[in-house]
């Protein structure tokens, strides 16, 4: 499915379509694919309607030099949800997808969301004297050239063959070029979402991959220090792509959170 944003960019999304179910919106990270969310769909779909958005320049969405900013990605989320007349949506973001949701909450308050789940994304990408849990070795000393380097493999555990093959096939038809999103990556790296975490307008769960190649999972402890009301959990035998590597463990953790917050 496609919709066109107010800056005239065609974005692709999938939708299981049930009108009588509460909605989960999934957003992949930069360079990510919604193909890695298919097992998650099958797990949540008995209870929830699932919508997956391909961010601009990714998946089957349009390639463009427009809007290489996290704030524009947040506006894309609002415009999609508004076009579908959706409210009380559970937003789940992996990596930069979580930053898109923090930006959404920054711009719109609660807006059309009722809860947020962060999949392995620290609220601050660049480590400094008061934040030790940035992206790998990224610092103000090596920024932004460090972001031009290949990041390497994002996952640790095996990803189901059918999802991996689907992602490979999509890449062949809709190739991803990191250069298209470099300015967006810079904008992503410059953000500090800790002020949003302090006064979250919706309940929030943070899941970290214990074996993530990108983030030290102890950032969850630092998040709890920022706001003790935020729920956190570390997923064993898991890298950065929690929704693909450990979809059952992710499902169980999210369902515990949603039951606790009476959002089932």
Coordinates of C-alpha atoms in Angstrom, one line a residue:
X1 CA 0.0 0.0 0.0
X2 CA 1.1 3.6 -0.6
X3 CA 0.3 7.0 0.6
X4 CA 1.8 10.4 -0.4
X5 CA 3.2 12.8 2.2
X6 CA 2.6 16.5 2.3
X7 CA 6.1 17.0 0.7
X8 CA 5.0 14.7 -2.1
X9 CA 7.0 11.6 -1.3
X10 CA 5.3 8.2 -1.9
X11 CA 5.8 5.9 1.1
X12 CA 5.0 2.2 1.3
X13 CA 3.3 0.4 4.2
X14 CA 1.7 -2.9 4.9
X15 CA -1.5 -3.3 6.8
X16 CA -3.2 -6.5 8.1
X17 CA -6.4 -4.3 7.9
X18 CA -8.6 -5.5 10.7
X19 CA -10.8 -2.5 11.7
X20 CA -11.9 -3.9 15.1
X21 CA -8.4 -4.4 16.6
X22 CA -6.0 -2.1 18.4
X23 CA -3.1 -1.1 16.1
X24 CA 0.6 -1.8 16.4
X25 CA 2.8 0.3 14.1
X26 CA 6.2 -1.1 13.4
X27 CA 9.1 1.1 12.0
X28 CA 12.5 -0.4 11.0
X29 CA 15.8 1.2 11.6
X30 CA 17.9 3.1 9.0
X31 CA 18.7 0.7 6.2
X32 CA 16.3 -1.8 7.7
X33 CA 13.5 -3.8 6.1
X34 CA 10.0 -4.6 7.1
X35 CA 10.6 -8.1 5.8
X36 CA 12.3 -8.9 9.1
X37 CA 9.1 -8.2 10.9
X38 CA 7.0 -11.0 9.4
X39 CA 7.3 -13.4 12.2
X40 CA 6.3 -10.6 14.6
X41 CA 3.2 -10.1 12.5
X42 CA 2.1 -13.7 12.9
X43 CA 2.6 -13.6 16.6
X44 CA 0.7 -10.3 17.3
X45 CA -1.9 -10.5 14.6
X46 CA -4.4 -12.7 16.6
X47 CA -5.0 -9.7 18.9
X48 CA -3.6 -6.7 17.0
X49 CA -3.8 -5.1 13.6
X50 CA -0.3 -4.7 12.4
X51 CA 1.0 -1.8 10.2
X52 CA 4.6 -1.7 9.0
X53 CA 6.0 1.5 7.5
X54 CA 8.9 1.7 5.2
X55 CA 10.7 5.0 5.9
X56 CA 11.6 7.2 3.0
X57 CA 14.6 5.8 1.0
X58 CA 14.0 2.3 2.4
X59 CA 12.2 -0.8 1.5
X60 CA 9.6 -0.1 -1.2
X61 CA 9.3 3.6 -0.3
X62 CA 10.4 6.3 -2.7
X63 CA 14.1 7.3 -3.0
X64 CA 14.4 11.0 -2.4
X65 CA 16.7 13.7 -1.1
X66 CA 13.8 15.3 0.7
X67 CA 13.3 15.2 4.4
X68 CA 16.5 13.7 5.6
X69 CA 15.6 14.6 9.2
X70 CA 14.2 12.7 12.1
X71 CA 11.5 15.3 12.5
X72 CA 10.3 14.7 8.9
X73 CA 10.2 11.0 9.6
X74 CA 8.0 11.7 12.6
X75 CA 5.7 13.8 10.4
X76 CA 5.5 10.9 8.0
X77 CA 4.2 8.8 10.9
X78 CA 1.6 11.4 11.8
X79 CA 0.4 11.7 8.2
X80 CA 0.1 8.0 7.8
X81 CA -1.9 7.5 11.0
X82 CA -4.1 10.5 10.1
X83 CA -4.7 9.2 6.7
X84 CA -6.0 6.0 8.2
X85 CA -7.8 7.8 11.0
X86 CA -6.0 5.8 13.7
X87 CA -5.8 6.6 17.4
X88 CA -4.3 4.9 20.5
X89 CA -1.6 3.2 18.4
X90 CA 1.2 1.1 19.9
X91 CA 4.4 2.3 18.2
X92 CA 7.3 -0.2 18.0
X93 CA 10.6 1.2 16.6
X94 CA 13.8 -0.7 16.0
X95 CA 17.0 1.4 16.1
X96 CA 16.3 4.7 14.3
X97 CA 12.7 3.7 14.1
X98 CA 12.6 4.3 17.9
X99 CA 14.1 7.8 17.3
X100 CA 11.3 8.5 14.9
X101 CA 8.8 7.7 17.6
X102 CA 10.6 9.9 20.2
X103 CA 10.6 12.7 17.7
X104 CA 6.9 12.1 17.2
X105 CA 6.3 12.4 20.9
X106 CA 8.4 15.6 20.9
X107 CA 6.4 17.2 18.2
X108 CA 2.9 15.9 18.9
X109 CA 2.8 15.0 22.6
X110 CA 0.9 11.8 23.0
X111 CA -0.6 12.4 19.6
X112 CA -2.1 9.2 18.1
X113 CA 0.0 6.9 20.3
X114 CA -0.9 5.1 23.5
X115 CA 2.4 3.3 24.1
X116 CA 5.9 3.0 22.7
X117 CA 8.4 0.1 22.5
X118 CA 12.1 0.8 21.7
X119 CA 14.0 -2.1 20.2
X120 CA 17.7 -1.7 20.9
X121 CA 18.1 2.1 20.5
X122 CA 20.0 4.2 23.0
X123 CA 18.4 7.7 23.5
X124 CA 21.8 9.3 22.7
X125 CA 24.0 8.1 19.9
X126 CA 27.2 10.0 20.7
X127 CA 28.9 9.1 23.9
X128 CA 30.4 11.9 26.1
X129 CA 31.3 12.7 29.7
X130 CA 27.7 12.3 30.9
X131 CA 26.5 9.5 28.7
X132 CA 28.5 6.3 28.2
X133 CA 26.1 4.3 26.1
X134 CA 26.3 5.6 22.5
X135 CA 26.6 3.8 19.2
X136 CA 29.7 1.6 19.2
X137 CA 32.7 3.9 19.4
X138 CA 31.0 7.0 18.1
X139 CA 32.2 10.2 19.8
X140 CA 32.4 13.9 19.1
X141 CA 36.1 13.3 18.2
X142 CA 35.4 11.0 15.3
X143 CA 32.0 12.3 14.3
X144 CA 30.7 12.5 11.6
X145 CA 33.3 10.6 9.5
X146 CA 32.8 7.5 11.7
X147 CA 29.3 7.2 10.3
X148 CA 30.6 6.7 6.8
X149 CA 32.2 3.4 7.8
X150 CA 30.5 0.1 7.2
X151 CA 28.6 -0.9 10.3
X152 CA 29.0 -4.6 9.8
X153 CA 26.4 -7.3 10.7
X154 CA 23.6 -6.0 12.8
X155 CA 22.4 -9.4 14.1
X156 CA 23.9 -12.0 16.4
X157 CA 21.4 -14.9 16.4
X158 CA 20.1 -16.8 13.3
X159 CA 17.3 -15.1 11.4
X160 CA 14.7 -17.5 10.0
X161 CA 15.5 -18.4 6.4
X162 CA 12.2 -17.3 5.0
X163 CA 12.6 -13.8 6.4
X164 CA 16.2 -13.6 5.3
X165 CA 15.4 -14.6 1.8
X166 CA 12.4 -12.2 1.6
X167 CA 14.7 -9.4 2.6
X168 CA 17.3 -10.4 0.1
X169 CA 14.7 -10.5 -2.7
X170 CA 13.4 -7.1 -1.7
X171 CA 16.9 -5.7 -1.8
X172 CA 17.4 -6.9 -5.3
X173 CA 14.2 -5.2 -6.5
X174 CA 14.5 -2.1 -4.3
X175 CA 18.2 -1.7 -3.6
X176 CA 19.2 0.4 -0.6
X177 CA 22.0 2.9 -0.9
X178 CA 23.3 4.2 2.5
X179 CA 24.5 7.4 0.7
X180 CA 20.8 8.3 0.2
X181 CA 20.3 8.4 4.0
X182 CA 23.7 9.8 5.1
X183 CA 22.3 13.2 6.1
X184 CA 19.5 11.6 7.9
X185 CA 22.0 9.4 9.8
X186 CA 23.9 12.5 10.8
X187 CA 20.7 14.1 12.1
X188 CA 19.9 10.9 14.0
X189 CA 23.3 10.8 15.6
X190 CA 23.1 14.4 16.8
X191 CA 19.8 13.9 18.7
X192 CA 19.5 13.5 22.5
X193 CA 16.1 12.2 23.5
X194 CA 16.7 12.0 27.2
X195 CA 14.5 15.0 27.9
X196 CA 11.6 13.1 26.2
X197 CA 12.3 10.0 28.4
X198 CA 12.1 12.1 31.5
X199 CA 8.4 13.0 30.9
X200 CA 7.2 10.3 28.6
X201 CA 3.6 11.1 27.6
X202 CA 2.8 7.4 27.0
X203 CA 4.0 4.2 28.7
X204 CA 7.3 2.9 27.3
X205 CA 9.2 -0.4 27.1
X206 CA 12.8 -0.6 26.1
X207 CA 14.2 -4.0 24.9
X208 CA 17.9 -4.4 24.4
X209 CA 19.8 -7.2 22.7
X210 CA 22.3 -8.6 25.1
X211 CA 24.7 -9.4 22.2
X212 CA 24.0 -6.2 20.2
X213 CA 27.0 -5.2 18.1
X214 CA 25.8 -1.6 18.2
X215 CA 24.8 -0.8 21.8
X216 CA 25.9 -1.9 25.3
X217 CA 22.7 -3.4 26.8
X218 CA 23.5 -1.7 30.1
X219 CA 22.0 1.5 28.5
X220 CA 18.7 0.1 29.9
X221 CA 20.0 0.7 33.4
X222 CA 20.8 4.3 32.5
X223 CA 17.3 4.7 31.0
X224 CA 15.7 3.5 34.3
X225 CA 17.8 6.1 36.1
X226 CA 16.3 8.8 33.8
X227 CA 12.8 7.6 34.4
X228 CA 12.0 4.7 36.8
X229 CA 8.5 4.3 35.2
X230 CA 10.0 3.1 31.9
X231 CA 10.0 -0.7 31.6
X232 CA 13.2 -2.3 30.4
X233 CA 14.3 -5.9 29.6
X234 CA 17.3 -7.5 28.0
X235 CA 16.8 -10.2 25.5
X236 CA 19.4 -13.0 25.6
X237 CA 21.1 -14.5 22.6
X238 CA 20.1 -11.5 20.5
X239 CA 21.8 -8.7 18.6
X240 CA 20.3 -5.5 17.2
X241 CA 17.4 -6.8 15.2
X242 CA 15.3 -8.1 18.1
X243 CA 12.1 -8.4 16.0
X244 CA 13.9 -10.8 13.6
X245 CA 16.3 -12.7 15.9
X246 CA 14.1 -13.4 18.9
X247 CA 10.5 -12.6 17.8
X248 CA 9.0 -14.9 20.3
X249 CA 10.9 -13.4 23.2
X250 CA 10.1 -9.9 21.9
X251 CA 6.4 -10.9 21.7
X252 CA 6.3 -12.2 25.2
X253 CA 8.1 -9.2 26.6
X254 CA 5.8 -6.7 24.8
X255 CA 2.7 -8.6 25.8
X256 CA 3.7 -8.6 29.5
X257 CA 4.2 -4.8 29.2
X258 CA 0.8 -4.3 27.4
X259 CA -1.0 -6.4 30.0
X260 CA 0.6 -4.4 32.8
X261 CA -0.4 -1.2 31.2
X262 CA -3.9 -2.6 30.4
X263 CA -3.5 -2.1 26.6
X264 CA -4.5 -5.6 25.5

